[in-house]
Short mmCIF file of C-alpha atoms in Angstrom, two decimals:
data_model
loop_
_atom_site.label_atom_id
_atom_site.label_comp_id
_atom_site.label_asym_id
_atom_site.label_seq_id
_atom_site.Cartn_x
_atom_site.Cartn_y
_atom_site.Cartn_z
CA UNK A 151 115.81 70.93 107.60
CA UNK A 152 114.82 68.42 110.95
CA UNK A 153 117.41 65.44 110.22
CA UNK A 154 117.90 62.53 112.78
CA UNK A 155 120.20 63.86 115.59
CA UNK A 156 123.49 62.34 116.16
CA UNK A 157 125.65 62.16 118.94
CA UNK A 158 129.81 62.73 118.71
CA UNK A 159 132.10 61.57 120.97
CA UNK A 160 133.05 65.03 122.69
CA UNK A 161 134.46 67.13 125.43
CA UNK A 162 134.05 65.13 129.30
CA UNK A 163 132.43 68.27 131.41
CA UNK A 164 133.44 66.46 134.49
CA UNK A 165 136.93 67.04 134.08
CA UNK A 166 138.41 69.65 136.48
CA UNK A 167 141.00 71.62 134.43
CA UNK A 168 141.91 74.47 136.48
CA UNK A 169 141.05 77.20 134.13
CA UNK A 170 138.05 78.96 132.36
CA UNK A 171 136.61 75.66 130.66
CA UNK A 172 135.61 74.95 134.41
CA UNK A 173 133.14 77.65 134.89
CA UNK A 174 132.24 77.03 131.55
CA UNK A 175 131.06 73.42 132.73
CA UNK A 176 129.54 74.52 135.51
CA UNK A 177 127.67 77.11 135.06
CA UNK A 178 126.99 76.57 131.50
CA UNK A 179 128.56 79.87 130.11
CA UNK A 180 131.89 82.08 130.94
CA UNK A 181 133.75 85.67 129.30
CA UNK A 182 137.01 85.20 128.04
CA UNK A 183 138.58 88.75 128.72
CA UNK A 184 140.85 90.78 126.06
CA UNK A 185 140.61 87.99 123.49
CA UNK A 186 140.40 90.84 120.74
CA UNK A 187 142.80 94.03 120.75
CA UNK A 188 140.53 97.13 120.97
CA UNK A 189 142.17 98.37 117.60
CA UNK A 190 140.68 95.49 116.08
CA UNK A 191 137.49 95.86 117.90
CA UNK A 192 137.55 98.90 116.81
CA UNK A 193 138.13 98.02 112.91
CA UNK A 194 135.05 96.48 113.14
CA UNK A 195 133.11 98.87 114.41
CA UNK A 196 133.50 101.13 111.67
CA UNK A 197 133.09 98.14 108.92
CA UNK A 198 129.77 97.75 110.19
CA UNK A 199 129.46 101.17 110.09
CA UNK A 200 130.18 101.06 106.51
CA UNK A 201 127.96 98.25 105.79
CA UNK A 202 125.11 99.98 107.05
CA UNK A 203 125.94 103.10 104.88
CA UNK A 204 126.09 100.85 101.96
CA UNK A 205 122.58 100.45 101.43
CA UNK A 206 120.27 102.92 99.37
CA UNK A 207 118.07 103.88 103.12
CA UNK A 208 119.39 106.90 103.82
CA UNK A 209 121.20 105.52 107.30
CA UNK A 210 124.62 108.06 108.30
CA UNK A 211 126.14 106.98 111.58
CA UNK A 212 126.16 110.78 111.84
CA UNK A 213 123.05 111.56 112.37
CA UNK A 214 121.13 109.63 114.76
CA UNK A 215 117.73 110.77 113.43
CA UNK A 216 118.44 107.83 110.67
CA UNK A 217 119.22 104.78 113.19
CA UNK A 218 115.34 103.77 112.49
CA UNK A 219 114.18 100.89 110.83
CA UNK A 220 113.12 102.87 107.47
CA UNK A 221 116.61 103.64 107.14
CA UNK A 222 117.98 100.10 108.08
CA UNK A 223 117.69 97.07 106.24
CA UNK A 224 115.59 94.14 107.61
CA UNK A 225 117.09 92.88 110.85
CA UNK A 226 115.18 91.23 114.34
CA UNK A 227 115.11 91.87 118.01
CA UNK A 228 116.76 95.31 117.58
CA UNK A 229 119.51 94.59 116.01
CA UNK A 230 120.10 90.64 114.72
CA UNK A 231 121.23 90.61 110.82
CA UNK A 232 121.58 87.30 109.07
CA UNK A 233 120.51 88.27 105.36
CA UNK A 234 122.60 90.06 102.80
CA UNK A 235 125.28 87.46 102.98
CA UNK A 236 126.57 89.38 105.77
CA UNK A 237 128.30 85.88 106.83
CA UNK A 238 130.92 86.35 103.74
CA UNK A 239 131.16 90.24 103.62
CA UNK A 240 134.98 90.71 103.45
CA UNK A 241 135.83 93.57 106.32
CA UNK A 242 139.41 94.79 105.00
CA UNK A 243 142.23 94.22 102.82
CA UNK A 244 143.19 91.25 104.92
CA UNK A 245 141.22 87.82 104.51
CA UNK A 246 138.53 88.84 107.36
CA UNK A 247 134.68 87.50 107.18
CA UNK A 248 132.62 88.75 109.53
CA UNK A 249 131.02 85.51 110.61
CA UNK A 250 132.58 82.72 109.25
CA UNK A 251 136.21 82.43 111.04
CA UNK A 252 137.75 85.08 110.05
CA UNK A 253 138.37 86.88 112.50
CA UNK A 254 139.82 84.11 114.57
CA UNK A 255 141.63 82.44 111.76
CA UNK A 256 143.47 85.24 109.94
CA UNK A 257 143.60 88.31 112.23
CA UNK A 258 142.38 87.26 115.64
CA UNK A 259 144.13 83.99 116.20
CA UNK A 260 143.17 84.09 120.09
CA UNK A 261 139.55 83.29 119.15
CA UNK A 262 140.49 80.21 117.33
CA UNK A 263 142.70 79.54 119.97
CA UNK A 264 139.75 79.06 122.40
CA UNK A 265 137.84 77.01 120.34
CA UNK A 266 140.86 74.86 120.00
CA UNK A 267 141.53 74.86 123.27
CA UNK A 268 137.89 73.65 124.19
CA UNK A 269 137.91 70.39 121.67
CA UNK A 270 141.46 69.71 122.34
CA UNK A 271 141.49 69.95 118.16
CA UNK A 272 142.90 72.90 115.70
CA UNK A 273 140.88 71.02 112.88
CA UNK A 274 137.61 73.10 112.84
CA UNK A 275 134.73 74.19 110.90
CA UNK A 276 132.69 77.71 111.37
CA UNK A 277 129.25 78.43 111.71
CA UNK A 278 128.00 80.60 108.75
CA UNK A 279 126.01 82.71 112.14
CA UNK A 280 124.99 86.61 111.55
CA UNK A 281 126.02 89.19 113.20
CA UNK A 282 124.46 91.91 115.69
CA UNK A 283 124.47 95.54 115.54
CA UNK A 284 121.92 97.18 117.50
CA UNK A 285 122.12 100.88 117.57
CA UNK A 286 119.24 103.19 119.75
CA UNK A 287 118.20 105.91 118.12
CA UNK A 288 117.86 108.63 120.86
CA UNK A 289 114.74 107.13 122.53
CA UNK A 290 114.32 103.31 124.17
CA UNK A 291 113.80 100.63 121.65
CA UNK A 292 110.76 98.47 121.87
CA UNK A 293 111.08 95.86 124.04
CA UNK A 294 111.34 92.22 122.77
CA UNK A 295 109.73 89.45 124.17
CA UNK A 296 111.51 86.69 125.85
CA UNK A 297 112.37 83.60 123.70
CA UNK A 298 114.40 81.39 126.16
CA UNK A 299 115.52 78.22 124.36
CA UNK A 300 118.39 76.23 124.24
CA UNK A 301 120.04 75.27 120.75
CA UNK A 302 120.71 71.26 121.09
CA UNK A 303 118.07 68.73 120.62
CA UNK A 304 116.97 67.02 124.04
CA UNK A 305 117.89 63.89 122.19
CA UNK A 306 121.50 64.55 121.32
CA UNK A 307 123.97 63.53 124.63
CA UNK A 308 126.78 65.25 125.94
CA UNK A 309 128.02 68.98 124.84
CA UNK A 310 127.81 68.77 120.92
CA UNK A 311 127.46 72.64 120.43
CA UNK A 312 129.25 75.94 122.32
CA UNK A 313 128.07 79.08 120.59
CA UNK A 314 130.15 82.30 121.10
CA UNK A 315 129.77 86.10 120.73
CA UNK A 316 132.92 88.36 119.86
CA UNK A 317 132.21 91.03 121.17
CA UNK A 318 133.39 94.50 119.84
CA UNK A 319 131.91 97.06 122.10
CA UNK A 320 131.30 97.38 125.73
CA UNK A 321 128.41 95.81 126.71
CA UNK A 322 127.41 96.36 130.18
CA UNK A 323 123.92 95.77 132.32
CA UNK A 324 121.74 98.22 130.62
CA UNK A 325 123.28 97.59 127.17
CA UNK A 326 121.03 94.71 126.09
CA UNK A 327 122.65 91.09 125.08
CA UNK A 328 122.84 87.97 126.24
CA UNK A 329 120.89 86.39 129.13
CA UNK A 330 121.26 82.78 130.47
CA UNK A 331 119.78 80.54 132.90
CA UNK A 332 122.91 79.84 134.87
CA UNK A 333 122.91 76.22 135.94
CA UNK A 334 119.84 75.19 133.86
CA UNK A 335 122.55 72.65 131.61
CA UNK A 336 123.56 69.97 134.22
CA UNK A 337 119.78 70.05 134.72
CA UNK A 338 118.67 69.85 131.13
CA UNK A 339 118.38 65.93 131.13
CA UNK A 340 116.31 65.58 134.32
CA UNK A 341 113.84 67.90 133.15
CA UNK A 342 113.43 66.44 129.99
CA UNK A 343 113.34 63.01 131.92
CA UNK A 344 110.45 64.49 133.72
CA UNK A 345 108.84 66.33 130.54
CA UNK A 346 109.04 63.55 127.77
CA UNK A 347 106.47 64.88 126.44
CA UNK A 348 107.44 68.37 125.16
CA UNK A 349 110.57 66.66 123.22
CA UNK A 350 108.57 66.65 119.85
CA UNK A 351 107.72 70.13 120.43
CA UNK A 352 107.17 72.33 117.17
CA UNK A 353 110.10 74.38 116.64
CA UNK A 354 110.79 77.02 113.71
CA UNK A 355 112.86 74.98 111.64
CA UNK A 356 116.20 72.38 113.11
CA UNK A 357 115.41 69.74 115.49
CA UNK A 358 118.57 71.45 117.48
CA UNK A 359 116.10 74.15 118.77
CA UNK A 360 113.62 73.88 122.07
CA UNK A 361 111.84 77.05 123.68
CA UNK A 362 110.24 77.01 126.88
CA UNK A 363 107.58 78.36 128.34
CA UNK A 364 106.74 79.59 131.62
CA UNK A 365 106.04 76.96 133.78
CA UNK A 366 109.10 75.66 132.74
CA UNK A 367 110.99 78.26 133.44
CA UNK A 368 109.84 77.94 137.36
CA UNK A 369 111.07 74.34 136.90
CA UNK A 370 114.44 75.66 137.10
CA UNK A 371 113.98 78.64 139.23
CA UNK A 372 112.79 76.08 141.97
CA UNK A 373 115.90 74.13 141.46
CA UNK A 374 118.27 77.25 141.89
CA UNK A 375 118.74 78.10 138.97
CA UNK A 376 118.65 82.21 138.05
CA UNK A 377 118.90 84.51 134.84
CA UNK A 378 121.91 86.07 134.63
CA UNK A 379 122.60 89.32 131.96
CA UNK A 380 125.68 88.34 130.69
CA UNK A 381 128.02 91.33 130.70
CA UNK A 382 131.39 92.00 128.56
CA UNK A 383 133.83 94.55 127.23
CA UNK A 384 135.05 95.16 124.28
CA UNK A 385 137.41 92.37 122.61
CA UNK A 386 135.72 89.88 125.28
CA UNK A 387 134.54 86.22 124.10
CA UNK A 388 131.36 85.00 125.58
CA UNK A 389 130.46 81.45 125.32
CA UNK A 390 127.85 79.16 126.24
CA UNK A 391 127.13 75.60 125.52
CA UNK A 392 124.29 74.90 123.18
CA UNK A 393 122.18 73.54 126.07
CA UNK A 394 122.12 76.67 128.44
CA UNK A 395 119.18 78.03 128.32
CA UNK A 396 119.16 81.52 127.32
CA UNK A 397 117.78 84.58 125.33
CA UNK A 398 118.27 88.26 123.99
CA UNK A 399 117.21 91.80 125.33
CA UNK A 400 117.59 95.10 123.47
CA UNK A 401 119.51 97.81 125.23
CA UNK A 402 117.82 100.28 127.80
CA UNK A 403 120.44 102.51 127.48
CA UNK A 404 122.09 104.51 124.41
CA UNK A 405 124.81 102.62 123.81
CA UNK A 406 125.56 100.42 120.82
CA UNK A 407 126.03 96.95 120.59
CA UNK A 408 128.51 95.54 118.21
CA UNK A 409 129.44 91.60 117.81
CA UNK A 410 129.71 88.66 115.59
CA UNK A 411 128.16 85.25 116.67
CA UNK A 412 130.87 82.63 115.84
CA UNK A 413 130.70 78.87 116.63
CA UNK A 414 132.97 76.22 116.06
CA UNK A 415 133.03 72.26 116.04
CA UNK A 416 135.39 69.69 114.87
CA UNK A 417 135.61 68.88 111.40
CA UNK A 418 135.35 64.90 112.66
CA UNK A 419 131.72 65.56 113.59
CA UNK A 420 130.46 66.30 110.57
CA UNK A 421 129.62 63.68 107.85
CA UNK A 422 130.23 63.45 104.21
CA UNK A 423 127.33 64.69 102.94
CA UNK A 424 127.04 67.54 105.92
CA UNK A 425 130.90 68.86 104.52
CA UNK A 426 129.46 68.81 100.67
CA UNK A 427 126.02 70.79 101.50
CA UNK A 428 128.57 73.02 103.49
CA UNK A 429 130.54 73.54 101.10
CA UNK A 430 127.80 74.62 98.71
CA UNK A 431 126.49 76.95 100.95
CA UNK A 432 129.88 78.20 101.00
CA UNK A 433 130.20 78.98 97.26
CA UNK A 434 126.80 80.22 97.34
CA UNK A 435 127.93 82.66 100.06
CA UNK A 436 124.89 82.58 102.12
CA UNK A 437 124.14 82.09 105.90
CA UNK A 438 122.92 78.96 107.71
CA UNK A 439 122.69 78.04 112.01
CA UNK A 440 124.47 78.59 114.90
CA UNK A 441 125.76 74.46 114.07
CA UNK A 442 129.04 74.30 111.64
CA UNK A 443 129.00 70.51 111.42
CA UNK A 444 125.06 69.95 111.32
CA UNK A 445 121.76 71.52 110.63
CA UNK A 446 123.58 73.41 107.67
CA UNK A 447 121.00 74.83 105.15
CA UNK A 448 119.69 78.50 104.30
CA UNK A 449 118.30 79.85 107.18
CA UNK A 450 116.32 83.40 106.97
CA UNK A 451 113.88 83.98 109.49
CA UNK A 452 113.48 88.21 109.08
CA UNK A 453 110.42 89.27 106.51
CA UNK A 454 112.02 91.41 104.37
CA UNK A 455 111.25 95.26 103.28
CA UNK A 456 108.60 95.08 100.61
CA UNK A 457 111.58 97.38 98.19
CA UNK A 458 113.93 94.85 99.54
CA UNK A 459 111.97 91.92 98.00
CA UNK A 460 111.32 93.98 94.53
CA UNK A 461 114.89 94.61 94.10
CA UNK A 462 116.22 91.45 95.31
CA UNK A 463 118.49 93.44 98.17
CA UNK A 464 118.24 89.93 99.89
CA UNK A 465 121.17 88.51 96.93
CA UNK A 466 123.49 91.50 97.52
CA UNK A 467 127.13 90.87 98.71
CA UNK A 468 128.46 94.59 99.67
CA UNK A 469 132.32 93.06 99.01
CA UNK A 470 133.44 89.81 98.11
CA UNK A 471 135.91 88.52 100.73
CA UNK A 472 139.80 87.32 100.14
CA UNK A 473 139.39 83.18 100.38
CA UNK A 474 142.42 81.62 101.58
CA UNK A 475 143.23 77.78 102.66
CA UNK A 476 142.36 78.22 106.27
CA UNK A 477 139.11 80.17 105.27
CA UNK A 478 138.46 76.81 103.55
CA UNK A 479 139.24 74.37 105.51
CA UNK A 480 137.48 76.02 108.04
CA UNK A 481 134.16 76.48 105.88
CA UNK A 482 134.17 72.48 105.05
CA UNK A 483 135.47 73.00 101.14
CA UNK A 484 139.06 71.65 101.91
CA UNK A 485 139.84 69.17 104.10
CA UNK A 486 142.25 69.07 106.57
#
């Protein structure tokens, strides 16, 4: 839970490198195109597919009459799952998680390749994330209400954090996703300069979370800053460092939506104690933060189904996954 924030010694954004890590700097998020092959993309499609079908609800990807959230187990904002221990669900015969590395390590070695690229180190840990799989039903889904935060504490310096989505179907304007305040992270330390105040802020649980609210939005607005629906096709990579501001809409449209939210650090930022609660979790195959190297403990925000809570659904793990040495080095049980 809230911990003192610490700062690593990490990426200099005011490098010029001449390719995507640029715009990435700049405008505090970018899409990586054809990172994933569509077959891929495809594969996991129809494992979530399966997962779905997996509990005792009723839901057939058939028959759209049972994409409703009495056939569905608990999820948020139309289609964010983090319970189940859907971070460790294995997603083939190969060694694939659906959160934690996997699919970067062991099948999709372009993600990891990106990450790598970004830290300038192949030693990395994984964020134990969720995953998001937001299917309409036929009618428009019930609109959520903004949240826009960003993900580092005001306190920490530099870029500490860069979240990412894999992204597995297409994803286009009315398609719901992500949406970011492009700009608003080379701004981030004025603002809070100017707003001391609101550092303390109550948050939901890790001191590396700080909403806004609308006044403060305008801050930004005034300073040219804009919200931006980020858009992507299947087997892109979106990412965005932790201090972007940004937020989630459900779809408009009748199209699914179909990714994994995967982050990853070096292993050198986490501490001792950080790797060994990690590496708990790990055995314990449940789901923390966006953070791999920091605010790692259980994190559950959904209420559950009242049957869900009787029959202890929340404890389920549909399939085991395949654990190899990369798996754990990456999860912080072996070090590099």
């Amino acid at each position: 839970m809230p911990h003192q924030t610490t700062n690593q010694q990490t990426v200099d954004t005011s490098v010029k490198y001449g390719d995507w890590r640029d715009e990435l700097f700049q405008n505090g998020y970018v899409v990586l195109k054809g990172v994933i092959p569509q077959a891929r993309c495809d594969h996991y499609v129809e494992k979530m597919f399966q997962w779905l079908e997996s509990f005792p609800y009723g839901f057939s990807r058939h028959d759209r009459s049972t994409w409703t959230e009495e056939h569905l187990p608990t999820h948020i904002k139309g289609g964010m799952y983090h319970r189940y221990r859907v971070q460790h669900e294995r997603t083939g015969e190969e060694p694939h998680f659906l959160t934690h590395n996997a699919i970067a390590s062991c099948s999709e070695p372009g993600v990891l390749d990106v990450f790598s690229k970004l830290w300038g180190t192949d030693k990395l840990l994984v964020s134990f994330d969720g995953i998001n799989f937001t299917l309409p039903a036929g009618k428009p889904l019930p609109p959520t209400q903004p949240w826009p935060h960003i993900d580092q504490n005001p306190q920490r310096e530099g870029m500490q954090c860069v979240q990412g989505i894999l992204n597995f179907a297409p994803n286009g304007p009315k398609d719901g996703g992500l949406l970011v305040m492009k700009g608003s992270t080379k701004l981030m330390p004025e603002f809070f300069r100017e707003h001391s105040k609101v550092i303390g802020r109550q948050t939901w649980g890790p001191t590396d979370w700080f909403g806004f609210e609308g006044d403060e939005l305008k801050w930004f607005e005034d300073r040219g800053c804009e919200t931006i629906k980020v858009n992507a096709d299947a087997g892109d990579v979106i990412l965005w460092d932790s201090r972007t501001m940004h937020f989630n809409c459900v779809p408009t449209s009748q199209n699914i939506r179909s990714l994994v939210y995967a982050c990853y650090t070096p292993a050198s930022f986490a501490t001792t104690e950080t790797l060994q609660k990690k590496a708990e979790l790990f055995d314990e195959r449940v789901g923390t933060t966006h953070w791999p190297h920091d605010n790692v403990f259980k994190c559950s925000v959904e209420k559950m189904r009242p049957d869900e809570e009787a029959e202890g659904s929340s404890k389920r793990l549909f399939e085991e996954p395949i654990v190899t040495d990369q798996i754990l080095k990456l999860a912080g049980k072996v070090p590099y």
